[in-house]
Coordinates of C-alpha atoms in Angstrom, one line a residue:
M1 CA 93.0 72.5 118.8
A2 CA 92.9 75.2 115.6
R3 CA 95.4 78.0 115.5
Y4 CA 94.2 81.0 114.4
D5 CA 97.1 83.2 114.2
F6 CA 96.2 83.9 110.3
A7 CA 92.6 83.8 110.4
S8 CA 92.4 87.4 111.3
D9 CA 94.4 90.2 112.0
N10 CA 91.6 90.6 114.9
T11 CA 92.6 87.2 116.6
A12 CA 96.0 88.6 117.8
P13 CA 96.3 89.9 121.4
A14 CA 96.6 93.6 122.2
A15 CA 100.2 95.2 121.9
P16 CA 102.2 96.0 124.8
E17 CA 102.3 99.6 124.0
A18 CA 98.5 99.5 124.3
M19 CA 98.1 97.9 127.4
A20 CA 100.8 99.7 129.4
A21 CA 98.6 102.8 128.3
L22 CA 95.5 101.2 129.2
V23 CA 97.2 100.3 132.7
A24 CA 98.6 104.0 133.2
A25 CA 95.1 105.3 132.4
N26 CA 93.4 103.2 135.2
S27 CA 94.4 105.6 138.0
G28 CA 92.5 108.3 139.7
F29 CA 89.3 109.8 138.9
T30 CA 88.6 111.8 135.8
P31 CA 85.5 113.4 134.0
G32 CA 83.3 111.0 132.1
Y33 CA 82.1 110.6 128.8
G34 CA 84.9 111.5 126.5
S35 CA 85.7 115.2 128.6
D36 CA 88.7 113.5 130.7
P37 CA 92.1 114.6 130.0
I38 CA 93.3 111.1 128.6
S39 CA 90.7 111.4 126.0
A40 CA 92.2 115.1 125.1
R41 CA 95.7 113.6 125.1
G42 CA 94.7 110.9 122.7
A43 CA 92.7 112.9 120.4
D44 CA 96.1 115.4 120.1
A45 CA 97.9 112.0 119.5
V46 CA 95.3 111.3 116.5
R47 CA 95.5 114.9 114.9
R48 CA 99.4 115.0 115.1
L49 CA 99.4 111.4 113.1
L50 CA 97.7 113.1 110.4
D51 CA 98.7 116.6 110.9
A52 CA 95.3 117.8 110.7
D53 CA 93.3 120.1 113.1
A54 CA 90.2 118.0 113.5
E55 CA 87.7 116.7 115.6
V56 CA 88.6 113.2 117.3
R57 CA 86.1 110.8 119.1
F58 CA 86.6 107.2 120.2
V59 CA 84.1 104.4 119.8
A60 CA 84.1 100.6 120.2
S61 CA 84.0 99.0 117.0
G62 CA 84.8 99.7 113.5
T63 CA 81.0 98.8 112.4
A64 CA 80.0 101.9 114.6
A65 CA 82.6 104.4 113.4
N66 CA 81.8 103.4 109.8
S67 CA 78.1 103.4 110.5
L68 CA 77.9 106.7 112.4
A69 CA 80.1 108.6 109.8
L70 CA 78.0 107.6 107.0
A71 CA 74.9 108.5 108.9
A72 CA 76.4 111.9 109.3
L73 CA 77.0 112.6 105.6
C74 CA 73.7 110.7 104.2
R75 CA 70.0 111.4 104.7
P76 CA 67.8 108.5 105.3
F77 CA 66.7 109.0 101.3
E78 CA 70.1 109.0 100.0
A79 CA 72.9 106.5 99.6
V80 CA 76.6 105.7 99.8
L81 CA 79.0 104.8 96.8
A82 CA 81.5 102.0 97.8
H83 CA 83.4 99.2 96.7
E84 CA 81.3 96.1 96.3
H85 CA 83.3 94.4 98.8
A86 CA 83.7 97.0 101.2
H87 CA 83.1 96.1 104.9
V88 CA 80.5 98.5 105.0
C89 CA 78.5 96.6 102.2
T90 CA 79.3 93.3 103.1
D91 CA 80.3 92.7 107.0
E92 CA 78.3 95.2 108.6
T93 CA 74.4 93.5 109.2
G94 CA 72.8 96.7 107.5
A95 CA 74.4 99.0 110.3
P96 CA 74.9 101.9 108.1
G97 CA 71.4 101.8 106.9
F98 CA 70.3 100.9 110.7
F99 CA 72.4 104.3 112.2
G100 CA 71.3 106.3 108.9
Q101 CA 67.6 105.3 109.3
G102 CA 67.4 103.9 106.1
L103 CA 70.3 105.4 104.0
G104 CA 71.2 103.0 101.1
L105 CA 74.2 101.4 99.7
V106 CA 75.7 101.1 96.4
G107 CA 78.5 98.5 95.5
L108 CA 80.8 99.3 92.6
A109 CA 83.1 97.0 90.8
G110 CA 87.1 97.2 90.8
A111 CA 89.9 94.9 90.9
S112 CA 91.6 93.8 94.5
G113 CA 89.0 95.9 96.4
R114 CA 90.0 99.2 94.8
I115 CA 86.9 100.9 92.9
D116 CA 87.4 101.3 89.3
P117 CA 87.0 105.1 88.4
A118 CA 84.7 103.9 85.3
A119 CA 82.3 102.1 87.9
L120 CA 82.1 105.3 89.9
A121 CA 81.5 107.5 86.8
G122 CA 78.3 105.9 86.0
P123 CA 76.2 106.7 89.1
L124 CA 77.6 110.0 89.5
S125 CA 76.4 110.7 86.0
E126 CA 72.6 109.7 86.6
R127 CA 70.2 112.0 87.4
D128 CA 68.1 112.2 90.6
V129 CA 64.9 110.4 90.5
A130 CA 62.3 109.9 93.1
H131 CA 62.6 106.1 92.9
R132 CA 65.7 105.4 94.2
Q133 CA 68.6 106.8 96.5
S134 CA 70.7 108.9 94.8
P135 CA 74.3 108.9 96.1
A136 CA 75.4 111.5 98.7
A137 CA 78.7 109.9 99.8
L138 CA 81.4 108.0 98.4
S139 CA 82.9 105.4 100.9
L140 CA 86.8 104.7 100.3
T141 CA 88.7 101.6 102.1
N142 CA 92.6 102.2 102.7
A143 CA 94.2 99.3 103.1
T144 CA 91.5 97.7 100.9
E145 CA 89.1 94.4 102.1
Y146 CA 91.8 92.6 100.0
G147 CA 95.0 93.8 101.4
T148 CA 95.9 96.3 98.5
V149 CA 96.5 99.9 99.1
Y150 CA 95.2 103.2 97.3
S151 CA 98.1 105.8 96.6
H152 CA 97.3 109.3 97.3
E153 CA 96.8 109.9 93.5
A154 CA 94.4 106.9 93.0
L155 CA 92.0 108.5 96.0
A156 CA 92.2 111.8 94.5
A157 CA 91.3 110.5 91.0
L158 CA 88.0 109.1 93.3
I159 CA 87.6 111.8 95.3
A160 CA 87.8 114.8 92.7
P161 CA 84.8 113.8 90.8
A162 CA 82.5 112.8 93.6
K163 CA 83.3 116.2 95.3
A164 CA 82.2 117.9 92.3
K165 CA 79.0 116.3 92.6
G166 CA 78.6 117.5 96.0
L167 CA 79.2 114.4 97.6
G168 CA 80.4 113.6 100.7
V169 CA 83.8 111.6 101.5
H170 CA 84.0 108.8 104.6
L171 CA 87.5 106.8 104.4
D172 CA 87.6 103.5 106.3
G173 CA 90.7 103.2 107.8
A174 CA 90.1 100.1 109.7
R175 CA 94.0 99.2 108.3
L176 CA 95.3 102.7 108.0
A177 CA 98.3 101.5 110.1
N178 CA 99.2 99.1 107.2
A179 CA 98.4 101.3 104.6
A180 CA 100.6 103.9 106.0
A181 CA 103.4 101.3 106.6
A182 CA 103.4 100.6 103.2
G183 CA 104.2 104.3 102.1
F184 CA 100.6 105.9 102.4
D185 CA 101.3 109.3 103.7
L186 CA 98.6 110.1 106.4
T187 CA 99.4 113.5 106.5
R188 CA 97.9 114.2 102.8
I189 CA 94.4 112.7 103.8
K190 CA 93.0 116.1 104.9
D191 CA 94.2 117.4 101.7
L192 CA 92.2 114.9 99.3
P193 CA 89.7 116.0 100.9
V194 CA 87.9 113.5 103.4
D195 CA 85.2 114.7 105.1
I196 CA 85.4 112.1 107.9
L197 CA 88.0 109.2 108.6
V198 CA 88.4 106.3 110.9
V199 CA 91.4 105.2 111.7
G200 CA 91.6 101.7 113.0
G201 CA 92.9 100.9 116.5
T202 CA 91.6 97.4 116.9
K203 CA 93.4 95.4 113.9
A204 CA 96.5 97.8 114.4
G205 CA 97.2 96.1 118.2
M206 CA 94.6 97.9 120.2
S207 CA 92.2 96.8 122.6
P208 CA 89.1 97.2 121.0
S209 CA 89.2 101.0 120.0
E210 CA 88.4 103.2 116.9
A211 CA 88.9 106.8 116.2
V212 CA 86.2 108.8 114.2
V213 CA 88.2 111.8 112.6
I214 CA 85.9 114.8 111.4
F215 CA 88.0 117.1 109.3
D216 CA 84.7 118.9 108.4
R217 CA 83.9 120.7 111.4
K218 CA 80.1 121.1 110.4
L219 CA 79.5 117.5 110.7
A220 CA 80.5 117.5 114.5
H221 CA 77.6 119.6 115.5
R222 CA 75.6 117.4 117.9
F223 CA 77.8 114.5 117.0
D224 CA 77.8 113.5 120.8
A225 CA 74.2 113.3 120.8
R226 CA 74.4 111.0 117.9
L227 CA 77.1 108.8 119.6
K228 CA 75.0 108.7 123.0
Q229 CA 71.8 107.8 121.0
A230 CA 74.0 104.7 119.4
G231 CA 75.4 103.5 122.7
Q232 CA 78.9 104.8 121.7
L233 CA 79.7 107.7 124.5
P234 CA 80.9 105.3 127.4
S235 CA 81.0 107.0 130.6
K236 CA 84.9 105.8 131.0
G237 CA 85.9 107.0 127.6
R238 CA 89.3 107.2 128.9
F239 CA 89.9 103.5 128.0
Y240 CA 88.9 104.0 124.7
A241 CA 91.6 106.6 124.0
A242 CA 94.5 105.3 126.1
P243 CA 95.5 102.7 123.7
F244 CA 95.7 105.4 121.1
I245 CA 98.1 106.9 123.3
G246 CA 100.2 103.8 123.7
M247 CA 100.3 103.4 120.2
L248 CA 100.7 106.8 118.8
E249 CA 103.2 108.6 121.0
G250 CA 105.9 106.5 120.2
G251 CA 105.5 105.4 116.8
A252 CA 104.3 101.9 117.7
F253 CA 101.3 101.9 115.4
V254 CA 103.1 101.9 112.3
E255 CA 106.2 100.3 113.5
R256 CA 103.8 97.2 114.5
A257 CA 101.7 97.5 110.9
A258 CA 105.6 97.1 109.1
H259 CA 106.0 94.1 111.0
A260 CA 102.6 92.4 109.8
N261 CA 103.3 94.0 106.3
A262 CA 106.8 92.0 106.3
M263 CA 105.3 88.8 107.5
A264 CA 102.5 88.8 105.0
R265 CA 105.4 89.0 102.4
R266 CA 107.3 86.2 104.2
L267 CA 104.3 84.1 104.0
A268 CA 103.7 85.1 100.3
G269 CA 107.1 83.8 99.2
L270 CA 106.4 80.5 101.0
M271 CA 103.1 80.1 99.4
P272 CA 102.4 77.2 97.4
F273 CA 99.5 78.3 95.8
P274 CA 98.6 81.3 93.3
L275 CA 98.2 84.6 95.0
R276 CA 94.9 86.2 94.0
H277 CA 95.6 89.8 94.8
P278 CA 98.7 91.8 95.3
V279 CA 100.6 91.9 98.6
E280 CA 100.8 95.4 99.6
A281 CA 99.8 95.1 103.1
N282 CA 99.3 92.4 106.0
A283 CA 97.0 90.0 103.8
V284 CA 97.3 86.9 101.5
F285 CA 94.8 85.8 99.4
V286 CA 95.4 82.5 97.1
E287 CA 93.8 80.1 95.0
M288 CA 92.7 77.0 97.3
D289 CA 89.8 74.4 96.5
E290 CA 87.4 73.4 99.0
P291 CA 88.7 70.0 99.5
T292 CA 92.2 71.6 100.5
L293 CA 90.8 74.1 102.8
R294 CA 89.1 71.4 104.7
R295 CA 92.7 69.6 105.3
L296 CA 94.3 72.8 106.1
H297 CA 92.1 72.9 108.7
A298 CA 92.1 69.4 109.7
S299 CA 95.8 70.1 109.9
G300 CA 95.2 72.9 113.0
W301 CA 95.3 76.0 110.9
F302 CA 92.5 77.7 110.5
A303 CA 91.8 80.7 107.3
Y304 CA 88.6 82.1 105.8
R305 CA 87.2 81.7 102.1
F306 CA 86.8 85.4 101.2
L307 CA 84.2 87.1 99.2
D308 CA 85.8 86.5 95.9
G309 CA 86.1 82.7 96.7
S310 CA 89.9 83.2 97.6
V311 CA 91.7 81.9 100.7
R312 CA 92.7 84.6 102.9
F313 CA 95.5 84.5 105.5
M314 CA 95.9 88.1 107.5
C315 CA 99.2 88.8 109.2
S316 CA 99.2 91.1 112.6
W317 CA 101.8 92.9 114.8
A318 CA 101.8 89.7 116.8
T319 CA 102.8 87.4 113.8
T320 CA 106.2 85.7 114.2
P321 CA 108.5 84.5 111.4
E322 CA 108.6 81.2 113.3
A323 CA 104.7 80.8 112.9
V324 CA 104.9 82.2 108.8
D325 CA 107.3 79.3 108.6
E326 CA 105.4 76.6 110.2
L327 CA 102.5 77.6 108.0
G328 CA 104.3 77.6 105.0
A329 CA 105.4 74.0 105.8
A330 CA 102.0 72.8 106.4
L331 CA 100.9 74.6 103.1
A332 CA 103.6 72.8 100.9
A333 CA 102.3 69.6 102.7
L334 CA 99.1 69.9 101.0
V335 CA 100.3 70.3 97.7

Protein backbone atom coordinates (compact mmCIF):
# COMPACT_ATOMS: atom_id res chain seq x y z
CA MET A 1 0.00 0.00 0.00
CA ALA A 2 1.42 3.38 -1.04
CA ARG A 3 2.61 5.75 1.65
CA TYR A 4 1.55 9.36 1.18
CA ASP A 5 3.67 10.83 3.99
CA PHE A 6 5.50 13.14 1.57
CA ALA A 7 2.97 13.49 -1.25
CA SER A 8 1.56 16.72 0.19
CA ASP A 9 1.12 18.49 3.50
CA ASN A 10 -2.59 18.03 2.76
CA THR A 11 -2.25 14.29 3.36
CA ALA A 12 -1.32 14.75 7.04
CA PRO A 13 -3.90 14.46 9.82
CA ALA A 14 -5.05 17.47 11.79
CA ALA A 15 -2.81 18.49 14.68
CA PRO A 16 -3.89 17.74 18.27
CA GLU A 17 -4.27 21.44 19.07
CA ALA A 18 -6.73 21.89 16.21
CA MET A 19 -8.74 18.81 17.10
CA ALA A 20 -8.92 19.76 20.78
CA ALA A 21 -10.27 23.17 19.81
CA LEU A 22 -12.90 21.55 17.59
CA VAL A 23 -14.04 19.32 20.42
CA ALA A 24 -14.18 22.30 22.80
CA ALA A 25 -16.28 24.22 20.27
CA ASN A 26 -18.76 21.34 20.03
CA SER A 27 -20.67 22.32 23.14
CA GLY A 28 -23.93 24.16 23.58
CA PHE A 29 -25.84 26.38 21.20
CA THR A 30 -24.49 29.45 19.41
CA PRO A 31 -25.69 31.88 16.75
CA GLY A 32 -25.00 30.76 13.20
CA TYR A 33 -23.22 32.00 10.09
CA GLY A 34 -20.07 33.24 11.83
CA SER A 35 -21.84 35.49 14.33
CA ASP A 36 -20.94 33.25 17.28
CA PRO A 37 -18.36 33.94 20.02
CA ILE A 38 -16.05 31.17 18.81
CA SER A 39 -15.78 32.79 15.37
CA ALA A 40 -15.12 36.13 17.06
CA ARG A 41 -12.39 34.57 19.20
CA GLY A 42 -10.82 32.91 16.16
CA ALA A 43 -10.82 36.22 14.29
CA ASP A 44 -9.17 37.92 17.27
CA ALA A 45 -6.47 35.24 17.26
CA VAL A 46 -5.75 35.94 13.59
CA ARG A 47 -5.60 39.68 14.24
CA ARG A 48 -3.11 39.13 17.07
CA LEU A 49 -0.99 36.88 14.84
CA LEU A 50 -0.76 39.68 12.28
CA ASP A 51 -0.82 42.58 14.77
CA ALA A 52 -3.47 44.12 12.56
CA ASP A 53 -6.92 45.61 12.75
CA ALA A 54 -8.63 43.75 9.91
CA GLU A 55 -11.82 41.96 8.97
CA VAL A 56 -11.49 38.16 9.21
CA ARG A 57 -13.70 35.48 7.68
CA PHE A 58 -13.30 31.70 7.64
CA VAL A 59 -13.94 29.52 4.59
CA ALA A 60 -13.55 25.86 3.69
CA SER A 61 -10.72 25.85 1.16
CA GLY A 62 -7.79 27.76 -0.21
CA THR A 63 -9.32 27.75 -3.67
CA ALA A 64 -12.45 29.46 -2.35
CA ALA A 65 -10.42 31.90 -0.26
CA ASN A 66 -8.12 32.92 -3.11
CA SER A 67 -10.87 33.12 -5.70
CA LEU A 68 -13.20 35.22 -3.58
CA ALA A 69 -10.32 37.49 -2.61
CA LEU A 70 -9.39 38.08 -6.24
CA ALA A 71 -13.04 38.60 -7.17
CA ALA A 72 -13.16 41.36 -4.57
CA LEU A 73 -10.17 43.08 -6.18
CA CYS A 74 -11.12 42.80 -9.86
CA ARG A 75 -14.02 43.50 -12.14
CA PRO A 76 -14.94 40.80 -14.71
CA PHE A 77 -13.14 42.57 -17.57
CA GLU A 78 -9.90 42.96 -15.58
CA ALA A 79 -6.98 40.62 -14.84
CA VAL A 80 -4.76 39.37 -12.03
CA LEU A 81 -0.98 39.23 -12.35
CA ALA A 82 0.56 36.18 -10.65
CA HIS A 83 3.49 33.82 -10.98
CA GLU A 84 2.90 31.46 -13.89
CA HIS A 85 3.02 28.48 -11.51
CA ALA A 86 0.98 30.07 -8.73
CA HIS A 87 -1.86 27.94 -7.42
CA VAL A 88 -4.43 30.43 -8.74
CA CYS A 89 -3.07 29.96 -12.27
CA THR A 90 -2.52 26.21 -12.34
CA ASP A 91 -4.57 24.29 -9.78
CA GLU A 92 -7.86 26.06 -9.21
CA THR A 93 -9.70 24.96 -12.36
CA GLY A 94 -10.64 28.48 -13.37
CA ALA A 95 -12.20 29.22 -9.98
CA PRO A 96 -10.91 32.84 -9.87
CA GLY A 97 -12.59 33.47 -13.22
CA PHE A 98 -15.73 31.66 -12.07
CA PHE A 99 -16.12 33.61 -8.83
CA GLY A 100 -14.88 36.78 -10.53
CA GLN A 101 -17.36 36.36 -13.40
CA GLY A 102 -14.64 36.29 -16.03
CA LEU A 103 -11.59 37.97 -14.49
CA GLY A 104 -8.39 36.93 -16.25
CA LEU A 105 -5.06 35.56 -15.04
CA VAL A 106 -1.72 36.66 -16.45
CA GLY A 107 1.22 34.39 -15.59
CA LEU A 108 4.61 35.95 -14.87
CA ALA A 109 8.02 34.28 -14.93
CA GLY A 110 10.44 34.00 -12.05
CA ALA A 111 12.88 31.48 -10.60
CA SER A 112 11.68 29.04 -7.94
CA GLY A 113 8.17 30.48 -7.72
CA ARG A 114 9.16 34.08 -7.02
CA ILE A 115 8.06 36.68 -9.56
CA ASP A 116 10.95 38.36 -11.37
CA PRO A 117 10.54 42.15 -10.98
CA ALA A 118 11.42 42.54 -14.67
CA ALA A 119 8.56 40.19 -15.60
CA LEU A 120 6.16 42.35 -13.58
CA ALA A 121 7.38 45.58 -15.14
CA GLY A 122 6.17 44.62 -18.62
CA PRO A 123 2.43 44.25 -17.89
CA LEU A 124 2.49 47.27 -15.60
CA SER A 125 3.87 49.43 -18.38
CA GLU A 126 1.30 48.42 -21.01
CA ARG A 127 -1.43 50.88 -21.77
CA ASP A 128 -5.06 49.91 -21.45
CA VAL A 129 -6.73 48.76 -24.65
CA ALA A 130 -10.21 47.42 -25.31
CA HIS A 131 -8.96 44.06 -26.63
CA ARG A 132 -7.36 42.56 -23.53
CA GLN A 133 -7.97 42.40 -19.79
CA SER A 134 -5.80 45.02 -18.14
CA PRO A 135 -4.42 44.15 -14.69
CA ALA A 136 -6.27 45.27 -11.59
CA ALA A 137 -4.54 43.09 -8.99
CA LEU A 138 -1.25 41.43 -8.14
CA SER A 139 -1.33 38.02 -6.47
CA LEU A 140 1.72 36.83 -4.52
CA THR A 141 2.37 33.56 -2.68
CA ASN A 142 4.44 33.05 0.49
CA ALA A 143 5.85 30.46 0.90
CA THR A 144 5.85 29.90 -2.86
CA GLU A 145 4.75 26.82 -4.77
CA TYR A 146 8.42 25.78 -4.89
CA GLY A 147 9.05 26.08 -1.18
CA THR A 148 10.96 29.34 -1.37
CA VAL A 149 10.23 32.30 0.87
CA TYR A 150 9.98 35.93 -0.16
CA SER A 151 11.66 38.38 2.17
CA HIS A 152 9.72 41.45 3.26
CA GLU A 153 11.97 43.54 1.02
CA ALA A 154 11.41 41.31 -2.03
CA LEU A 155 7.64 41.54 -1.62
CA ALA A 156 7.83 45.30 -1.13
CA ALA A 157 9.81 45.62 -4.38
CA LEU A 158 6.97 43.93 -6.25
CA ILE A 159 4.10 45.59 -4.44
CA ALA A 160 5.34 49.18 -4.71
CA PRO A 161 5.18 49.43 -8.53
CA ALA A 162 1.86 47.55 -8.56
CA LYS A 163 0.38 49.98 -6.05
CA ALA A 164 1.78 52.91 -8.01
CA LYS A 165 -0.32 51.70 -10.94
CA GLY A 166 -3.41 51.42 -8.75
CA LEU A 167 -3.49 47.62 -8.44
CA GLY A 168 -4.85 45.79 -5.44
CA VAL A 169 -2.65 43.17 -3.77
CA HIS A 170 -3.58 39.66 -2.69
CA LEU A 171 -1.25 37.38 -0.72
CA ASP A 172 -1.87 33.65 -0.88
CA GLY A 173 -0.64 32.32 2.46
CA ALA A 174 -1.57 28.67 2.07
CA ARG A 175 1.83 27.95 3.66
CA LEU A 176 2.17 31.23 5.54
CA ALA A 177 3.03 29.30 8.72
CA ASN A 178 6.06 27.80 6.99
CA ALA A 179 7.14 31.22 5.76
CA ALA A 180 6.83 32.55 9.31
CA ALA A 181 8.87 29.65 10.65
CA ALA A 182 11.53 30.50 8.05
CA GLY A 183 11.77 34.05 9.41
CA PHE A 184 9.10 36.00 7.51
CA ASP A 185 7.59 38.58 9.89
CA LEU A 186 3.80 38.25 9.75
CA THR A 187 3.25 41.51 11.61
CA ARG A 188 4.74 43.46 8.69
CA ILE A 189 2.30 42.21 6.05
CA LYS A 190 -0.10 45.07 6.71
CA ASP A 191 2.68 47.57 6.02
CA LEU A 192 3.68 46.20 2.61
CA PRO A 193 0.74 46.98 2.03
CA VAL A 194 -1.43 43.93 1.25
CA ASP A 195 -5.15 44.49 0.69
CA ILE A 196 -6.38 40.96 1.28
CA LEU A 197 -4.57 37.94 2.70
CA VAL A 198 -5.34 34.24 2.96
CA VAL A 199 -3.96 32.58 6.09
CA GLY A 200 -3.76 28.89 5.35
CA GLY A 201 -5.05 26.53 7.99
CA THR A 202 -5.35 23.20 6.21
CA LYS A 203 -1.68 22.80 5.27
CA ALA A 204 -0.65 24.14 8.68
CA GLY A 205 -2.25 21.22 10.51
CA MET A 206 -5.90 22.20 10.83
CA SER A 207 -9.02 20.50 9.63
CA PRO A 208 -10.21 22.19 6.41
CA SER A 209 -10.27 25.91 7.17
CA GLU A 210 -8.70 29.06 5.74
CA ALA A 211 -8.90 32.62 7.02
CA VAL A 212 -9.56 35.52 4.66
CA VAL A 213 -8.06 38.67 6.16
CA ILE A 214 -9.29 41.95 4.69
CA PHE A 215 -6.90 44.80 5.49
CA ASP A 216 -8.66 47.23 3.16
CA ARG A 217 -11.98 47.50 4.95
CA LYS A 218 -13.68 48.94 1.86
CA LEU A 219 -13.44 45.43 0.42
CA ALA A 220 -15.43 44.08 3.36
CA HIS A 221 -18.59 45.85 2.16
CA ARG A 222 -21.12 43.07 1.43
CA PHE A 223 -18.32 40.46 1.58
CA ASP A 224 -20.54 38.17 3.65
CA ALA A 225 -23.11 38.24 0.84
CA ARG A 226 -20.33 37.26 -1.58
CA LEU A 227 -19.45 34.35 0.73
CA LYS A 228 -23.07 33.26 0.96
CA GLN A 229 -23.53 33.33 -2.81
CA ALA A 230 -20.39 31.20 -3.19
CA GLY A 231 -21.52 28.61 -0.63
CA GLN A 232 -18.79 29.73 1.77
CA LEU A 233 -20.89 31.10 4.65
CA PRO A 234 -21.46 27.92 6.69
CA SER A 235 -24.28 27.87 9.20
CA LYS A 236 -22.03 26.26 11.81
CA GLY A 237 -19.19 28.67 11.27
CA ARG A 238 -17.67 28.00 14.68
CA PHE A 239 -16.19 24.76 13.35
CA TYR A 240 -14.15 26.68 10.76
CA ALA A 241 -12.90 29.19 13.33
CA ALA A 242 -12.13 26.77 16.16
CA PRO A 243 -8.97 25.23 14.64
CA PHE A 244 -7.44 28.70 14.40
CA ILE A 245 -8.04 29.15 18.11
CA GLY A 246 -6.27 25.89 18.87
CA MET A 247 -3.31 26.52 16.59
CA LEU A 248 -2.80 30.25 17.15
CA GLU A 249 -3.48 30.91 20.82
CA GLY A 250 -0.75 28.59 22.04
CA GLY A 251 1.76 29.20 19.26
CA ALA A 252 1.39 25.81 17.55
CA PHE A 253 0.78 27.46 14.17
CA VAL A 254 4.41 28.49 13.76
CA GLU A 255 5.93 25.83 16.03
CA ARG A 256 4.43 22.98 14.02
CA ALA A 257 5.53 24.65 10.78
CA ALA A 258 9.07 24.98 12.13
CA HIS A 259 9.10 21.22 12.62
CA ALA A 260 7.91 20.67 9.03
CA ASN A 261 10.64 22.97 7.75
CA ALA A 262 13.24 21.13 9.81
CA MET A 263 12.11 17.80 8.38
CA ALA A 264 12.51 19.19 4.85
CA ARG A 265 16.06 20.23 5.64
CA ARG A 266 16.74 16.77 7.07
CA LEU A 267 15.38 15.13 3.92
CA ALA A 268 17.41 17.45 1.70
CA GLY A 269 20.53 16.37 3.56
CA LEU A 270 19.78 12.73 2.77
CA MET A 271 18.75 13.30 -0.83
CA PRO A 272 20.85 11.42 -3.41
CA PHE A 273 19.26 13.35 -6.28
CA PRO A 274 20.13 16.93 -7.31
CA LEU A 275 17.98 19.62 -5.72
CA ARG A 276 16.03 21.75 -8.19
CA HIS A 277 15.09 24.60 -5.81
CA PRO A 278 16.41 26.05 -2.53
CA VAL A 279 14.94 24.35 0.55
CA GLU A 280 13.60 27.28 2.57
CA ALA A 281 10.25 26.00 3.87
CA ASN A 282 8.78 22.49 3.98
CA ALA A 283 9.32 21.33 0.39
CA VAL A 284 12.11 19.47 -1.38
CA PHE A 285 12.21 19.39 -5.19
CA VAL A 286 14.65 17.11 -7.01
CA GLU A 287 15.72 16.04 -10.48
CA MET A 288 14.43 12.51 -11.10
CA ASP A 289 13.69 10.71 -14.36
CA GLU A 290 10.42 8.90 -14.95
CA PRO A 291 11.72 5.30 -14.64
CA THR A 292 13.24 6.16 -11.26
CA LEU A 293 10.01 7.80 -10.09
CA ARG A 294 8.09 4.67 -11.10
CA ARG A 295 10.52 2.56 -9.10
CA LEU A 296 10.00 4.85 -6.11
CA HIS A 297 6.23 4.38 -6.40
CA ALA A 298 6.72 0.62 -6.71
CA SER A 299 8.77 0.65 -3.50
CA GLY A 300 5.75 2.03 -1.62
CA TRP A 301 6.36 5.79 -1.56
CA PHE A 302 4.24 8.26 -3.51
CA ALA A 303 5.51 11.64 -4.70
CA TYR A 304 4.28 14.00 -7.42
CA ARG A 305 6.03 15.20 -10.52
CA PHE A 306 5.55 18.96 -10.33
CA LEU A 307 4.88 21.70 -12.86
CA ASP A 308 8.53 22.29 -13.79
CA GLY A 309 9.26 18.57 -14.21
CA SER A 310 10.92 18.09 -10.84
CA VAL A 311 9.67 15.64 -8.22
CA ARG A 312 8.25 17.17 -5.06
CA PHE A 313 8.46 15.88 -1.50
CA MET A 314 6.41 17.80 1.07
CA CYS A 315 6.91 17.63 4.82
CA SER A 316 4.21 18.44 7.35
CA TRP A 317 3.72 18.98 11.06
CA ALA A 318 3.24 15.20 11.34
CA THR A 319 6.41 14.17 9.49
CA THR A 320 8.72 12.20 11.78
CA PRO A 321 12.51 11.93 11.63
CA GLU A 322 12.06 8.17 11.32
CA ALA A 323 9.89 8.57 8.22
CA VAL A 324 12.43 10.94 6.70
CA ASP A 325 15.19 8.43 7.30
CA GLU A 326 13.09 5.59 5.85
CA LEU A 327 12.43 7.61 2.72
CA GLY A 328 16.07 8.58 2.53
CA ALA A 329 17.07 4.92 2.56
CA ALA A 330 14.48 4.09 -0.10
CA LEU A 331 15.79 6.90 -2.31
CA ALA A 332 19.38 5.80 -1.81
CA ALA A 333 18.41 2.31 -2.94
CA LEU A 334 17.18 3.73 -6.25
CA VAL A 335 20.55 5.21 -7.18
